[in-house]
Amino acid sequence: MNPPIVEFEHFSFVLEGHMLLSDISLSIDPGEFVSIIGPNGAGKTTLLKCLERIHHTSHTGIRIAGKSLAAYSQRELARVVSYVPQADGVLPLFTVAEFIMMGRYPYLSPCTPPRKHDKAVVAEVLELTGTAQFSRRHLATLSGGERQRVFIAAALAQEARILLLDEPDVFLDPCHQSEIHGLLSRINRERGVTVLLITHDINLAALISGRILALKKGSLVYWGDPEGLMQEDVLFDIYGKPFVFVKHPSIGKNVVVTDAPC
Amino acid sequence: MLNSRYKKRFLLGLTILAIVVAVGAPFTGMQFISLRSVLDPVSAGTDYDIFWRIRVPRVCISFLAGAGLAISGMAYQAMFRNLLATPYTLGVASGASLGAACYVHLGFMFSLLGIPGISVFAFCGAVLAVAFVYGITMLRGKRLASSTLLLAGVAISFFFSSLILFIQYLSTFAHSFQIVRWLMGAISVVGFEPVRQLTPFVLCGSLVILYLRHELNLLMAGEDLSTSRGVNVNRTRQFTFFATSLMVGGVVAVCGPIGFMGMMAPHICRLIIGADHRYLAPATLLFGGVFLTVCDTIARTIIAPAEMPVGIITALLGGPFFIWLLVGRSSDKWGMA
């Protein structure tokens, strides 16, 4: 059996006197698809930012690929972990191809232009993500769905074994959401990339993930398979609100719908 | 969309233009100087001295200053993700101007190791501003947060500007006029000593920025994204801040705060060649040098035998050119859909 690729061991994170994450312990195997759910302010984004070392702490208590997070240089870490942040609305003034090439930064030398291999990787991820046809357009001219695919392509260009995504389907219509989810499943299945996905869609998390991690007020409240999550008491414990369960007509699994408005 | 072949050709064209301008500008001025005059000191008389002691050093200084200000503006725009950032955003020019105003007001007349006293004071003022801005930012936290840096820079800039006004208010009419004239920015040098003094600042600063071109690309895309791509954001900011601040401090100490160049030159290049700093950085460097050299040549020719402050020409020429590019190009270059 392969050793875990991500391990949290009694990990806590304090920012400006506020305990944002408290005593998280879990381990994720290579090639897993993990969804991170929880109410707003639960610490989901903080958890990913700690993994990427965007938040500055001593980072004791986190191990990536068997090595303490603190032992990585930022460039080394970028070769193992890549990150698709939440869309912040500010668009860099680059073309799609230029932006995706930036994903090769951990491998680029400051004194030489990108090598043949870098260009080949960019071409490959352009194909994989279906972004090749608009590779010469500026990011600002793309639709929301196209833009998210470009951000995922840029993260894939890092050739990292772990892909972190912070609500990549936010602001997208159901069709584009499903396109992004299909792409992530394919990346996980075909490339063996470990995916950690933050989502507010409980049904999606249950359908797409191998395991689900639920946070509430910075603490781990659920860590296990989707079947275990889709229980009335478990979801009530996470969200403090009852859900109605219905059987999905085509796949036969339980899905949830919200009760009357709060 | 511009492909990389076009960008390389543009850079090559700009390099050739830079050589043509740098070689041609010293021959141009109130009176044209022939090639024979500059090679033969005996028959040329004063033309030889005007060419080698005044015009060539002046062209060198304008090229260095233009290149330095332009690439500094580009670096600040990337570092702050703000297209309105200029090399003077962080108070370096205000610091230098305060130093120069103090020098004039106190009536000093000296030079230090061949450097004019006003330049020494201006550079000290620039360093003081840099130290203040850096100190204030680090007081807020161990990291060089861009928002704190920007606010500290703007605050110091306004504070120093007020002190300049105060000094002007207390000064005699002659001193006050001298301060205002210095604040307009002008390139008036004799001999190669100022060139020798300014070259290390611009050379080192520009090399640092060119070295950081990948990092600047990523900083434009945001701090979180840069960190996740492997950029040490804090270290990159420190290098950029010190390299550009010292470069701008050096330029302003010699030429005064020449306006327009630092903000508009990167924009003009961005509109022509795109936002990728692998191409944008060398293009901005060359364009800045060419543009200020041309402006200075016009400034010393247009109302000869008098001279116009070059800062007036840079805005007069660059403004309409920039508007023409802005209107003529598609808005997507600006990140606006």
Coordinates of C-alpha atoms in Angstrom, one line a residue:
Chain A
M1 CA 0.0 0.0 0.0
N2 CA 1.2 3.5 -0.9
P3 CA 2.1 5.9 1.9
P4 CA -0.3 8.9 2.4
I5 CA 0.3 11.8 0.1
V6 CA -1.1 14.4 2.5
E7 CA -1.1 14.0 6.3
F8 CA -2.4 16.3 9.0
E9 CA -1.4 15.5 12.5
H10 CA -3.0 17.5 15.2
F11 CA -2.7 20.5 12.9
S12 CA -4.0 23.9 14.3
F13 CA -3.7 27.3 12.7
V14 CA -4.0 30.7 14.5
L15 CA -4.3 34.0 12.6
E16 CA -4.1 37.3 14.4
G17 CA -5.2 35.6 17.7
H18 CA -8.1 33.7 16.1
M19 CA -8.1 29.9 16.0
L20 CA -9.1 29.2 12.4
L21 CA -8.3 25.5 12.3
S22 CA -8.2 23.3 15.4
D23 CA -6.6 19.9 15.9
I24 CA -7.0 18.5 12.4
S25 CA -5.8 14.9 12.0
L26 CA -6.3 12.8 8.8
S27 CA -4.4 11.3 5.9
I28 CA -5.2 11.2 2.2
D29 CA -3.9 8.5 -0.1
P30 CA -2.4 9.2 -3.5
G31 CA -5.0 9.4 -6.3
E32 CA -7.9 10.1 -4.0
F33 CA -10.7 12.5 -4.9
V34 CA -11.6 14.4 -1.7
S35 CA -14.3 17.0 -1.4
I36 CA -14.1 19.6 1.4
I37 CA -17.5 20.8 2.6
G38 CA -18.8 22.9 5.4
P39 CA -20.7 26.1 6.1
N40 CA -19.2 29.5 5.3
G41 CA -16.3 30.4 7.7
A42 CA -15.6 26.7 8.5
G43 CA -12.0 27.0 7.5
K44 CA -12.1 25.2 4.1
T45 CA -10.1 27.8 2.2
T46 CA -7.7 28.3 5.1
L47 CA -7.0 24.6 5.1
L48 CA -6.0 24.7 1.4
K49 CA -4.0 27.8 1.9
C50 CA -2.1 26.2 4.7
L51 CA -1.3 23.3 2.4
E52 CA 0.0 25.7 -0.2
R53 CA 1.8 27.7 2.4
I54 CA 0.0 30.8 1.3
H55 CA -0.8 31.3 5.0
H56 CA 2.4 31.7 7.0
T57 CA 2.8 29.4 10.0
S58 CA 5.4 27.1 11.3
H59 CA 3.5 24.4 9.4
T60 CA 4.4 21.7 11.8
G61 CA 1.7 19.0 11.7
I62 CA 1.5 18.8 7.9
R63 CA 3.3 16.3 5.8
I64 CA 3.3 16.2 1.9
A65 CA 4.5 13.1 0.1
G66 CA 6.2 11.9 3.3
K67 CA 8.1 15.1 3.9
S68 CA 7.3 17.9 6.4
L69 CA 5.7 20.9 4.7
A70 CA 8.2 23.2 6.4
A71 CA 11.1 21.3 4.7
Y72 CA 9.9 22.3 1.2
S73 CA 11.1 25.5 -0.6
Q74 CA 8.2 27.3 -2.3
R75 CA 9.4 26.2 -5.7
E76 CA 9.8 22.5 -4.6
L77 CA 6.3 22.6 -3.1
A78 CA 4.9 23.9 -6.4
R79 CA 6.2 20.8 -8.1
V80 CA 4.1 18.7 -5.8
V81 CA 1.0 20.8 -5.1
S82 CA -0.9 23.1 -7.4
Y83 CA -3.8 25.3 -6.6
V84 CA -6.7 26.9 -8.4
P85 CA -7.8 29.8 -6.2
Q86 CA -11.3 31.3 -5.9
A87 CA -12.1 33.6 -8.8
D88 CA -11.3 37.1 -7.5
G89 CA -12.6 39.0 -10.5
V90 CA -9.2 40.6 -11.2
L91 CA -7.9 39.3 -14.5
P92 CA -4.3 39.4 -15.4
L93 CA -3.6 40.9 -18.8
F94 CA -2.3 37.8 -20.4
T95 CA -3.3 35.5 -23.2
V96 CA -4.4 31.9 -22.4
A97 CA -1.2 30.4 -23.6
E98 CA 1.0 32.9 -21.7
F99 CA -1.0 32.3 -18.5
I100 CA -0.7 28.5 -18.8
M101 CA 3.0 28.8 -19.5
M102 CA 3.3 30.5 -16.1
G103 CA 2.3 27.2 -14.6
R104 CA 5.8 26.0 -15.6
Y105 CA 7.4 28.5 -13.3
P106 CA 8.7 25.9 -10.9
Y107 CA 10.7 24.3 -13.7
L108 CA 11.8 27.5 -15.6
S109 CA 15.3 28.9 -15.4
P110 CA 15.5 32.7 -14.9
C111 CA 18.2 32.9 -17.6
T112 CA 16.9 30.7 -20.4
P113 CA 13.6 30.6 -22.3
P114 CA 11.1 27.8 -21.8
R115 CA 12.5 24.4 -23.0
K116 CA 10.9 22.1 -25.6
H117 CA 9.5 20.0 -22.7
D118 CA 7.8 23.0 -21.1
K119 CA 6.1 23.9 -24.5
A120 CA 5.0 20.2 -24.9
V121 CA 3.4 20.2 -21.4
V122 CA 1.5 23.4 -22.2
A123 CA 0.3 22.0 -25.5
E124 CA -0.8 18.8 -23.7
V125 CA -2.8 20.5 -21.0
L126 CA -4.4 22.9 -23.6
E127 CA -5.6 19.7 -25.4
L128 CA -6.7 18.0 -22.2
T129 CA -8.7 20.9 -20.9
G130 CA -10.2 21.8 -24.3
T131 CA -8.6 25.3 -24.2
A132 CA -6.4 25.0 -27.3
Q133 CA -8.9 26.6 -29.6
F134 CA -8.8 29.9 -27.7
S135 CA -5.1 29.8 -26.5
R136 CA -4.3 33.1 -28.2
R137 CA -7.2 35.0 -26.7
H138 CA -6.9 37.3 -23.7
L139 CA -8.3 36.0 -20.4
A140 CA -10.6 38.9 -20.2
T141 CA -12.4 37.9 -23.4
L142 CA -13.3 34.4 -22.1
S143 CA -16.6 33.2 -20.6
G144 CA -16.6 32.1 -16.9
G145 CA -16.5 28.4 -17.8
E146 CA -13.7 28.9 -20.3
R147 CA -11.8 30.9 -17.8
Q148 CA -12.1 28.2 -15.1
R149 CA -10.8 25.6 -17.6
V150 CA -7.8 27.9 -18.2
F151 CA -7.1 28.2 -14.5
I152 CA -7.3 24.4 -14.1
A153 CA -5.0 24.0 -17.2
A154 CA -2.4 26.4 -15.7
A155 CA -2.5 24.4 -12.4
L156 CA -2.0 21.1 -14.4
A157 CA 1.0 22.6 -16.2
Q158 CA 2.7 22.4 -12.9
E159 CA 2.7 18.6 -13.2
A160 CA 2.0 18.4 -9.5
R161 CA 0.6 15.2 -7.9
I162 CA -1.9 17.1 -5.8
L163 CA -4.5 19.5 -7.2
L164 CA -6.3 21.9 -4.8
L165 CA -9.4 23.7 -6.0
D166 CA -11.3 26.4 -4.2
E167 CA -14.9 26.4 -5.5
P168 CA -13.9 26.2 -9.2
D169 CA -17.6 26.0 -10.2
V170 CA -18.7 29.1 -8.4
F171 CA -20.7 31.6 -10.7
L172 CA -21.1 28.9 -13.4
D173 CA -24.3 27.7 -14.9
P174 CA -25.2 24.0 -14.4
C175 CA -23.9 23.1 -17.9
H176 CA -20.5 24.6 -17.3
Q177 CA -20.4 23.3 -13.7
S178 CA -20.9 19.8 -15.1
E179 CA -18.2 20.4 -17.7
I180 CA -15.7 21.3 -14.9
H181 CA -16.7 18.4 -12.8
G182 CA -16.2 16.0 -15.7
L183 CA -12.8 17.4 -16.4
L184 CA -11.7 17.0 -12.7
S185 CA -12.9 13.4 -12.6
R186 CA -11.0 12.7 -15.8
I187 CA -7.8 14.3 -14.4
N188 CA -8.1 12.2 -11.3
R189 CA -8.9 9.0 -13.1
E190 CA -6.6 9.2 -16.0
R191 CA -3.6 11.0 -14.5
G192 CA -3.8 9.7 -11.0
V193 CA -3.7 13.3 -9.6
T194 CA -4.9 13.6 -6.0
V195 CA -7.8 16.1 -6.0
L196 CA -8.9 18.2 -3.0
L197 CA -12.0 20.2 -4.0
I198 CA -13.8 22.7 -1.9
T199 CA -17.5 22.8 -2.8
H200 CA -20.8 23.9 -1.3
D201 CA -22.7 21.3 -3.4
I202 CA -23.3 18.3 -1.1
N203 CA -24.7 16.2 -3.9
L204 CA -21.8 16.8 -6.1
A205 CA -19.4 16.0 -3.3
A206 CA -21.3 12.7 -2.6
L207 CA -21.3 11.7 -6.3
I208 CA -17.8 12.7 -7.4
S209 CA -15.6 12.0 -4.3
G210 CA -14.0 8.9 -2.8
R211 CA -14.0 10.6 0.6
I212 CA -15.4 13.7 2.1
L213 CA -14.0 16.0 4.6
A214 CA -16.4 18.3 6.5
L215 CA -15.3 21.3 8.6
K216 CA -17.3 23.3 11.1
K217 CA -15.8 26.3 12.9
G218 CA -12.3 25.1 12.2
S219 CA -12.8 21.6 13.4
L220 CA -13.1 18.3 11.6
V221 CA -16.6 17.1 12.0
Y222 CA -16.7 14.4 9.3
W223 CA -14.1 12.4 7.4
G224 CA -15.2 9.4 5.5
D225 CA -17.1 8.0 2.5
P226 CA -20.1 9.7 0.8
E227 CA -22.6 7.1 2.1
G228 CA -21.7 8.0 5.7
L229 CA -22.2 11.7 5.0
M230 CA -25.7 11.4 3.4
Q231 CA -27.3 10.8 6.8
E232 CA -29.8 13.2 8.4
D233 CA -27.9 13.5 11.7
V234 CA -24.5 13.9 10.1
L235 CA -25.6 16.7 7.8
F236 CA -27.5 18.4 10.6
D237 CA -24.4 18.2 12.7
I238 CA -22.4 20.0 10.0
Y239 CA -24.9 22.6 8.9
G240 CA -27.3 22.9 11.8
K241 CA -30.2 22.5 9.5
P242 CA -32.4 19.6 8.4
F243 CA -32.2 18.3 4.8
V244 CA -34.7 16.3 2.8
F245 CA -33.4 13.2 1.2
V246 CA -34.7 12.0 -2.2
K247 CA -33.6 9.1 -4.4
H248 CA -31.8 10.2 -7.6
P249 CA -34.0 8.8 -10.4
S250 CA -31.2 7.7 -12.7
I251 CA -28.4 6.6 -10.4
G252 CA -30.5 5.5 -7.5
K253 CA -28.4 7.2 -4.8
N254 CA -29.6 9.5 -2.1
V255 CA -29.4 13.2 -2.8
V256 CA -30.4 16.1 -0.6
V257 CA -32.6 19.1 -1.2
T258 CA -32.9 21.9 1.3
D259 CA -36.0 22.2 3.4
A260 CA -38.1 25.4 3.4
P261 CA -36.2 28.6 3.6
C262 CA -34.6 29.4 6.9
Chain B
M1 CA -3.0 38.3 -30.6
L2 CA 0.7 38.7 -31.1
N3 CA 2.8 35.6 -31.5
S4 CA 6.3 35.3 -30.1
R5 CA 7.9 35.8 -33.5
Y6 CA 6.2 39.2 -33.8
K7 CA 7.4 40.1 -30.3
K8 CA 11.0 39.1 -31.1
R9 CA 10.9 41.2 -34.3
F10 CA 9.4 44.1 -32.4
L11 CA 12.3 43.9 -29.9
L12 CA 14.8 43.7 -32.7
G13 CA 13.3 46.7 -34.4
L14 CA 13.3 48.6 -31.1
T15 CA 17.0 47.7 -30.5
I16 CA 17.8 49.1 -34.0
L17 CA 15.8 52.2 -33.3
A18 CA 17.6 52.7 -30.0
I19 CA 21.0 52.5 -31.7
V20 CA 19.9 54.9 -34.4
V21 CA 18.5 57.4 -31.8
A22 CA 21.5 57.1 -29.5
V23 CA 23.9 57.6 -32.4
G24 CA 21.9 60.3 -34.2
A25 CA 20.7 62.4 -31.3
P26 CA 24.1 64.0 -30.4
F27 CA 24.4 65.3 -33.9
T28 CA 21.1 67.1 -33.6
G29 CA 20.4 70.3 -31.6
M30 CA 20.5 74.0 -31.9
Q31 CA 22.9 73.4 -34.8
F32 CA 23.8 70.2 -36.6
I33 CA 27.3 68.9 -36.1
S34 CA 29.0 67.1 -39.0
L35 CA 30.6 63.7 -38.7
R36 CA 34.0 65.3 -39.6
S37 CA 33.8 67.8 -36.8
V38 CA 33.5 65.1 -34.1
L39 CA 36.4 63.1 -35.4
D40 CA 38.9 66.0 -35.8
P41 CA 39.3 68.2 -32.8
V42 CA 41.7 70.5 -34.5
S43 CA 39.6 71.7 -37.4
A44 CA 36.2 71.4 -35.6
G45 CA 36.8 73.9 -32.8
T46 CA 33.9 74.2 -30.3
D47 CA 31.8 71.6 -32.2
Y48 CA 34.1 68.9 -31.0
D49 CA 33.7 69.9 -27.4
I50 CA 29.9 70.5 -27.7
F51 CA 29.6 67.0 -29.2
W52 CA 31.8 65.0 -26.8
R53 CA 31.5 67.0 -23.6
I54 CA 27.8 68.1 -23.7
R55 CA 25.7 66.2 -26.2
V56 CA 27.0 62.7 -25.9
P57 CA 26.9 62.6 -22.1
R58 CA 23.4 64.2 -22.2
V59 CA 22.2 61.5 -24.6
C60 CA 23.7 58.8 -22.4
I61 CA 22.0 60.3 -19.3
S62 CA 18.6 60.7 -21.1
F63 CA 18.8 57.1 -22.3
L64 CA 19.7 55.8 -18.9
A65 CA 17.1 57.9 -17.1
G66 CA 14.3 57.0 -19.6
A67 CA 15.1 53.3 -19.4
G68 CA 15.4 53.3 -15.6
L69 CA 12.2 55.2 -15.0
A70 CA 10.2 53.2 -17.5
I71 CA 11.3 49.8 -16.2
S72 CA 10.8 50.9 -12.6
G73 CA 7.2 51.9 -13.5
M74 CA 6.6 48.6 -15.1
A75 CA 7.9 46.7 -12.1
Y76 CA 5.8 48.7 -9.6
Q77 CA 2.7 48.2 -11.8
A78 CA 3.2 44.5 -11.6
M79 CA 4.2 44.4 -8.0
F80 CA 1.1 46.4 -6.9
R81 CA -1.2 44.9 -9.6
N82 CA -2.1 48.5 -10.3
L83 CA -1.8 50.1 -13.7
L84 CA -1.7 53.6 -12.2
A85 CA 1.5 52.9 -10.2
T86 CA 4.5 55.0 -11.1
P87 CA 8.2 54.9 -10.0
Y88 CA 7.2 57.8 -7.8
T89 CA 4.3 56.0 -6.0
L90 CA 6.5 55.0 -3.1
G91 CA 7.7 58.5 -2.3
V92 CA 11.2 58.2 -3.8
A93 CA 10.7 61.3 -5.9
S94 CA 9.2 63.3 -3.1
G95 CA 12.2 62.3 -0.9
A96 CA 14.7 63.3 -3.5
S97 CA 12.8 66.6 -4.2
L98 CA 12.8 67.3 -0.4
G99 CA 16.6 66.8 -0.4
A100 CA 17.0 69.1 -3.3
A101 CA 14.7 71.7 -1.8
C102 CA 16.7 71.6 1.5
Y103 CA 19.9 72.0 -0.5
V104 CA 18.6 75.1 -2.4
H105 CA 16.9 76.6 0.7
L106 CA 20.1 76.3 2.8
G107 CA 22.1 78.0 0.1
F108 CA 24.8 75.3 -0.1
M109 CA 27.2 75.3 -3.0
F110 CA 29.4 72.2 -3.0
S111 CA 30.2 69.0 -4.7
L112 CA 31.2 65.7 -3.2
L113 CA 33.7 63.5 -5.1
G114 CA 32.6 65.3 -8.3
I115 CA 28.9 64.8 -7.6
P116 CA 27.0 68.1 -7.4
G117 CA 25.7 68.8 -3.9
I118 CA 22.1 69.0 -5.1
S119 CA 22.3 65.4 -6.4
V120 CA 23.9 64.3 -3.2
F121 CA 21.1 65.8 -1.1
A122 CA 18.4 64.5 -3.5
F123 CA 19.8 61.0 -3.4
C124 CA 19.9 61.1 0.5
G125 CA 16.3 62.3 0.4
A126 CA 15.4 59.4 -1.8
V127 CA 17.1 56.9 0.5
L128 CA 15.4 58.5 3.5
A129 CA 12.0 58.0 1.9
V130 CA 12.8 54.4 1.0
A131 CA 14.0 53.7 4.6
F132 CA 10.8 55.3 6.0
V133 CA 8.5 53.4 3.7
Y134 CA 10.2 50.1 4.3
G135 CA 10.4 50.7 8.1
I136 CA 6.7 51.5 8.4
T137 CA 5.7 48.5 6.3
M138 CA 7.8 46.1 8.4
L139 CA 6.4 47.6 11.6
R140 CA 3.0 46.3 10.5
G141 CA 4.2 42.8 10.0
K142 CA 7.2 40.7 9.1
R143 CA 6.2 40.6 5.5
L144 CA 6.3 43.3 2.8
A145 CA 2.5 43.4 2.3
S146 CA 1.8 45.3 -0.9
S147 CA -1.2 47.2 0.4
T148 CA 0.8 48.5 3.5
L149 CA 3.7 49.3 1.2
L150 CA 1.5 51.3 -1.1
L151 CA -0.2 53.2 1.6
A152 CA 3.0 53.9 3.4
G153 CA 4.5 55.1 0.1
V154 CA 1.6 57.4 -0.6
A155 CA 1.6 58.8 2.9
I156 CA 5.3 59.5 2.9
S157 CA 5.0 61.0 -0.6
F158 CA 2.3 63.5 0.6
F159 CA 4.2 64.2 3.8
F160 CA 7.4 65.1 2.0
S161 CA 5.4 67.1 -0.6
S162 CA 4.0 69.2 2.2
L163 CA 7.5 69.7 3.6
I164 CA 8.6 70.9 0.1
L165 CA 5.7 73.4 0.0
F166 CA 6.7 74.6 3.5
I167 CA 10.3 75.1 2.5
Q168 CA 9.2 76.9 -0.7
Y169 CA 7.0 79.1 1.4
L170 CA 9.9 80.0 3.7
S171 CA 12.3 80.5 0.7
T172 CA 13.2 83.6 -1.1
F173 CA 11.7 84.2 -4.6
A174 CA 15.0 83.1 -6.3
H175 CA 15.3 79.9 -4.2
S176 CA 11.6 79.1 -4.7
F177 CA 12.0 79.5 -8.5
Q178 CA 15.1 77.3 -8.4
I179 CA 13.1 74.6 -6.5
V180 CA 10.2 74.7 -8.9
R181 CA 12.6 74.6 -11.9
W182 CA 14.3 71.5 -10.3
L183 CA 10.9 69.8 -9.7
M184 CA 10.1 70.1 -13.5
G185 CA 13.0 67.8 -14.2
A186 CA 15.8 68.6 -16.7
I187 CA 18.8 66.9 -18.1
S188 CA 21.7 69.3 -18.1
V189 CA 25.1 67.6 -17.6
V190 CA 28.6 68.3 -18.7
G191 CA 31.2 65.6 -19.1
F192 CA 30.9 61.9 -18.5
E193 CA 31.1 62.0 -14.7
P194 CA 27.3 61.9 -14.2
V195 CA 27.0 59.1 -16.7
R196 CA 29.6 57.1 -14.7
Q197 CA 27.7 57.8 -11.5
L198 CA 24.2 56.9 -12.8
T199 CA 25.2 53.8 -14.9
P200 CA 25.6 51.3 -11.9
F201 CA 22.2 52.3 -10.5
V202 CA 20.3 51.8 -13.8
L203 CA 22.3 48.7 -14.8
C204 CA 22.0 46.9 -11.5
G205 CA 18.3 47.8 -11.1
S206 CA 17.4 46.8 -14.7
L207 CA 19.2 43.5 -14.4
V208 CA 17.3 42.7 -11.2
I209 CA 14.0 43.5 -12.9
L210 CA 14.9 41.5 -16.0
Y211 CA 15.9 38.6 -13.9
L212 CA 12.6 38.7 -12.1
R213 CA 10.5 38.8 -15.3
H214 CA 8.8 35.5 -14.6
E215 CA 8.0 36.5 -11.0
L216 CA 6.5 39.8 -12.1
N217 CA 4.2 38.0 -14.5
L218 CA 2.9 35.9 -11.7
L219 CA 2.6 38.8 -9.3
M220 CA 0.3 40.4 -11.9
A221 CA -1.9 37.3 -11.5
G222 CA -2.2 37.7 -7.7
E223 CA -0.4 36.9 -4.5
D224 CA -2.1 33.5 -3.9
L225 CA -1.5 32.3 -7.4
S226 CA 2.1 33.4 -7.4
T227 CA 2.8 31.6 -4.1
S228 CA 1.1 28.5 -5.4
R229 CA 3.3 28.6 -8.6
G230 CA 6.4 28.6 -6.4
V231 CA 7.2 32.3 -6.1
N232 CA 8.7 33.6 -2.9
V233 CA 6.5 36.6 -2.9
N234 CA 8.1 38.4 0.0
R235 CA 11.7 38.1 -1.4
T236 CA 10.6 39.1 -4.9
R237 CA 8.9 42.2 -3.5
Q238 CA 12.0 43.1 -1.4
F239 CA 14.3 42.8 -4.4
T240 CA 12.0 44.7 -6.7
F241 CA 11.4 47.5 -4.0
F242 CA 15.1 48.1 -3.3
A243 CA 16.3 47.7 -6.9
T244 CA 13.8 50.1 -8.3
S245 CA 13.9 52.5 -5.5
L246 CA 17.6 53.0 -5.7
M247 CA 17.5 53.2 -9.5
V248 CA 14.8 55.8 -9.3
G249 CA 16.6 57.6 -6.5
G250 CA 19.7 57.8 -8.7
V251 CA 17.8 59.0 -11.7
V252 CA 15.9 61.7 -9.8
A253 CA 19.0 62.9 -8.1
V254 CA 20.6 63.6 -11.5
C255 CA 17.6 64.7 -13.6
G256 CA 14.9 65.7 -11.2
P257 CA 11.5 64.1 -11.1
I258 CA 10.7 63.8 -14.9
G259 CA 7.0 63.0 -15.1
F260 CA 5.0 60.8 -17.4
M261 CA 7.8 58.3 -18.4
G262 CA 7.4 55.9 -15.6
M263 CA 3.7 55.3 -15.9
M264 CA 3.0 55.7 -19.6
A265 CA 6.1 54.0 -21.2
P266 CA 5.1 50.6 -19.8
H267 CA 1.5 51.1 -20.9
I268 CA 2.5 52.1 -24.4
C269 CA 4.7 49.0 -24.7
R270 CA 1.9 46.8 -23.1
L271 CA -0.5 48.0 -25.8
I272 CA 2.0 47.1 -28.6
I273 CA 3.6 43.9 -27.3
G274 CA 1.3 42.5 -24.6
A275 CA 1.7 42.0 -20.9
D276 CA 4.2 39.1 -20.8
H277 CA 7.2 40.5 -18.9
R278 CA 9.6 38.3 -20.8
Y279 CA 9.1 40.6 -23.7
L280 CA 7.6 43.6 -22.0
A281 CA 10.6 44.3 -19.7
P282 CA 13.2 44.6 -22.4
A283 CA 10.8 46.5 -24.6
T284 CA 10.0 49.0 -21.9
L285 CA 13.6 49.5 -21.1
L286 CA 14.5 50.3 -24.7
F287 CA 11.4 52.3 -25.4
G288 CA 11.9 54.4 -22.2
G289 CA 15.5 55.1 -23.3
V290 CA 14.5 56.0 -26.8
F291 CA 11.5 58.1 -25.8
L292 CA 13.3 60.3 -23.3
T293 CA 16.3 60.8 -25.6
V294 CA 14.0 62.0 -28.4
C295 CA 12.1 64.2 -25.9
D296 CA 15.3 65.7 -24.6
T297 CA 16.6 66.3 -28.1
I298 CA 13.3 68.2 -28.9
A299 CA 13.5 70.0 -25.5
R300 CA 17.0 71.4 -26.3
T301 CA 16.1 72.3 -29.9
I302 CA 12.6 73.6 -30.1
I303 CA 13.1 77.0 -28.5
A304 CA 16.8 77.2 -28.9
P305 CA 19.0 78.8 -27.7
A306 CA 16.7 78.4 -24.6
E307 CA 15.8 75.0 -23.3
M308 CA 12.5 73.6 -22.2
P309 CA 12.2 71.3 -19.2
V310 CA 12.1 67.8 -20.7
G311 CA 9.2 66.8 -18.4
I312 CA 6.9 69.1 -20.4
I313 CA 7.8 67.5 -23.6
T314 CA 7.4 63.9 -22.4
A315 CA 3.8 64.6 -21.4
L316 CA 3.1 66.7 -24.5
L317 CA 4.3 64.1 -26.9
G318 CA 3.5 60.9 -25.0
G319 CA 0.0 61.9 -23.9
P320 CA -1.6 62.1 -27.4
F321 CA 0.5 59.1 -28.6
F322 CA -0.9 57.1 -25.7
I323 CA -4.5 58.2 -26.3
W324 CA -4.1 57.2 -30.0
L325 CA -2.9 53.7 -29.0
L326 CA -5.6 53.4 -26.4
V327 CA -8.4 54.3 -28.8
G328 CA -7.0 52.3 -31.6
R329 CA -6.5 49.1 -29.8
S330 CA -9.0 46.6 -28.4
S331 CA -10.0 46.9 -24.8
D332 CA -9.1 43.3 -24.0
K333 CA -5.4 44.4 -23.7
W334 CA -6.4 46.1 -20.5
G335 CA -8.2 43.2 -19.0
M336 CA -11.6 44.8 -19.7
A337 CA -14.1 42.7 -21.6

